[in-house]
């Protein structure tokens, strides 16, 4: 077996690359200009030898090893051969068949000198010679050889791209030039014609202007040399593809015009491809410089638009110039690392951060996987002299640890009363949803300095998270009056307005009983607000959406949103009431009652809570009362006679005298007999039955009947009925 990096194989592949370039250059010329060599000439046999050498390369490739997907060298001869047979064997074999040698041996009239044969046979031979175009498949070997060179020898990809683009330009230009002349060549190159007849036919093609130029110097008696025709064809091709088109060479015959149109259309696309390819390659040669230029242009445009002062512009440009020239493209590097498999990603991270790992004592003795995980979180950064890298406490806030930041700034305020420190504490409190504290602090700061625009912005945020959107809007306007370029105030203003639109749309949809749209708007409002977990705004929006889910009878979603709202604000009575309603719909009345009993201790004066509590009591008593209809074995629409008949039958069955086997049986029968009496008493009375059907138990029914009797008695005592005032 042959190793892919073996020196002899490298020499052989370079030699083959030269032969490939020769083949893809000569074959189009021989076809496009009807140029044939005598069979006895050295060039004919040289090309036969070239074909045989490519056949030899086919045999060599059966013995060339390769690296598999795991980057291991494959040494199994059978697998090597099978891999070659899958694709490359058929390309190499089709392009390496020695057609000239085969036709020379099998067809005596194949050679160009066989002019005595019949014209039909010669035309057939010319058509058969087009099979030589298969040799152009050898150009695919160039891509294969380039891939091997990049993989095994680490050739610069940008240099390979540049050379590849140049070869493509030359190859396409050469092929199009040969294609342009091919219709004319097969029109005037009939071997049965004399030289003058061939010249006459050539004057009827695109060669007419060229032949007229020759005639001005000396009248022609035969066709010019193939080299002159080739140069003229290449001249037309270059001027056409490059979109210049001087017009001194042009199509004459109909087919030439059609071919000219096709070439011009393809030439426009090819010209754009070449220009784009050159730009890409130029960027690849110095990708960092190109990235720096693009970024600096964007930065300069942004700073100019914002009207920043020149000293600040200069500092920003210096920062980016140094940062982009010294630091790698972090986004591109992260994207590449994300696509790598974990083992390879670890190796790359260790290699890229080798100097850093060696210089930090913390990494010594640590596991490779741990070091790689830390390196993956690193991001390049640059600080100019005297720049503040970070302020103590603010780093914790930026990383989302608001509790730690609040502790730090609270301790710092014991030593200083700096406004900066107080506003940083406000930011930490807002991140935790402590809006009341933030409002107090910002009010004090604004009293001390009425021009502190940041204090107005933070107070507006506190009001926003407190669900007071109108006041938040007013404070943001005040902040923008003080500093029209305040980006945070502008972003918050947009957020407030967007939230107002969603909330108004949700309320309008709910009013129109379009609860699905209302739930959707509340969801978008929650996404827009992005409020802290314990902010009143979060509790309010979740409670509103829970009420919408309740109307849609999605009780699981209702309970979930109520739980979030109660966790955000434990005094959100709307969430408690909505949760109780959902529990009632699910038949969990005891759970609703227990929850509301605790809530009544704090919010007993709240009418909504009080009403919900009474309903929970009612539902629990309703759930616990006996089913009189089932006891009497009658339907709920039974008449009084049916109820009395049912009572008699059930009384006979449950009478204590008939169930006196044991004391327990007699006691159970007595209790059952007593319930039957209660059932008869309630269901045989129209008023009591109506109250029972509404859900009241026996005690509540007695209370209501007694209340009605007292009201009637008091009414009679007033004497209005005797006086005729009542009807």
XYZ file of C-alpha atoms in Angstrom, residues 10 15 156 204-205 217 255 334 360 368 381 428 458 483 543 608 613 618 620 631 636 641 673 682:
24
model
C 3.590 13.456 -4.243
C 3.386 14.999 -12.692
C -2.564 27.927 2.583
C -19.089 32.924 -44.667
C -18.355 32.588 -40.937
C -1.882 42.842 -46.762
C -26.071 29.480 -35.454
C -17.740 30.482 19.062
C -2.500 30.929 35.605
C -8.678 18.822 30.973
C -11.593 42.141 25.963
C -30.245 45.896 42.199
C -34.977 54.383 37.341
C -31.149 64.159 28.219
C -53.651 37.415 37.379
C -64.365 40.039 46.503
C -65.213 32.825 50.957
C -71.611 27.096 50.363
C -68.379 22.663 50.764
C -82.199 8.164 49.394
C -85.074 15.057 40.728
C -96.975 11.849 45.196
C -84.692 6.200 58.773
C -87.755 18.915 52.594
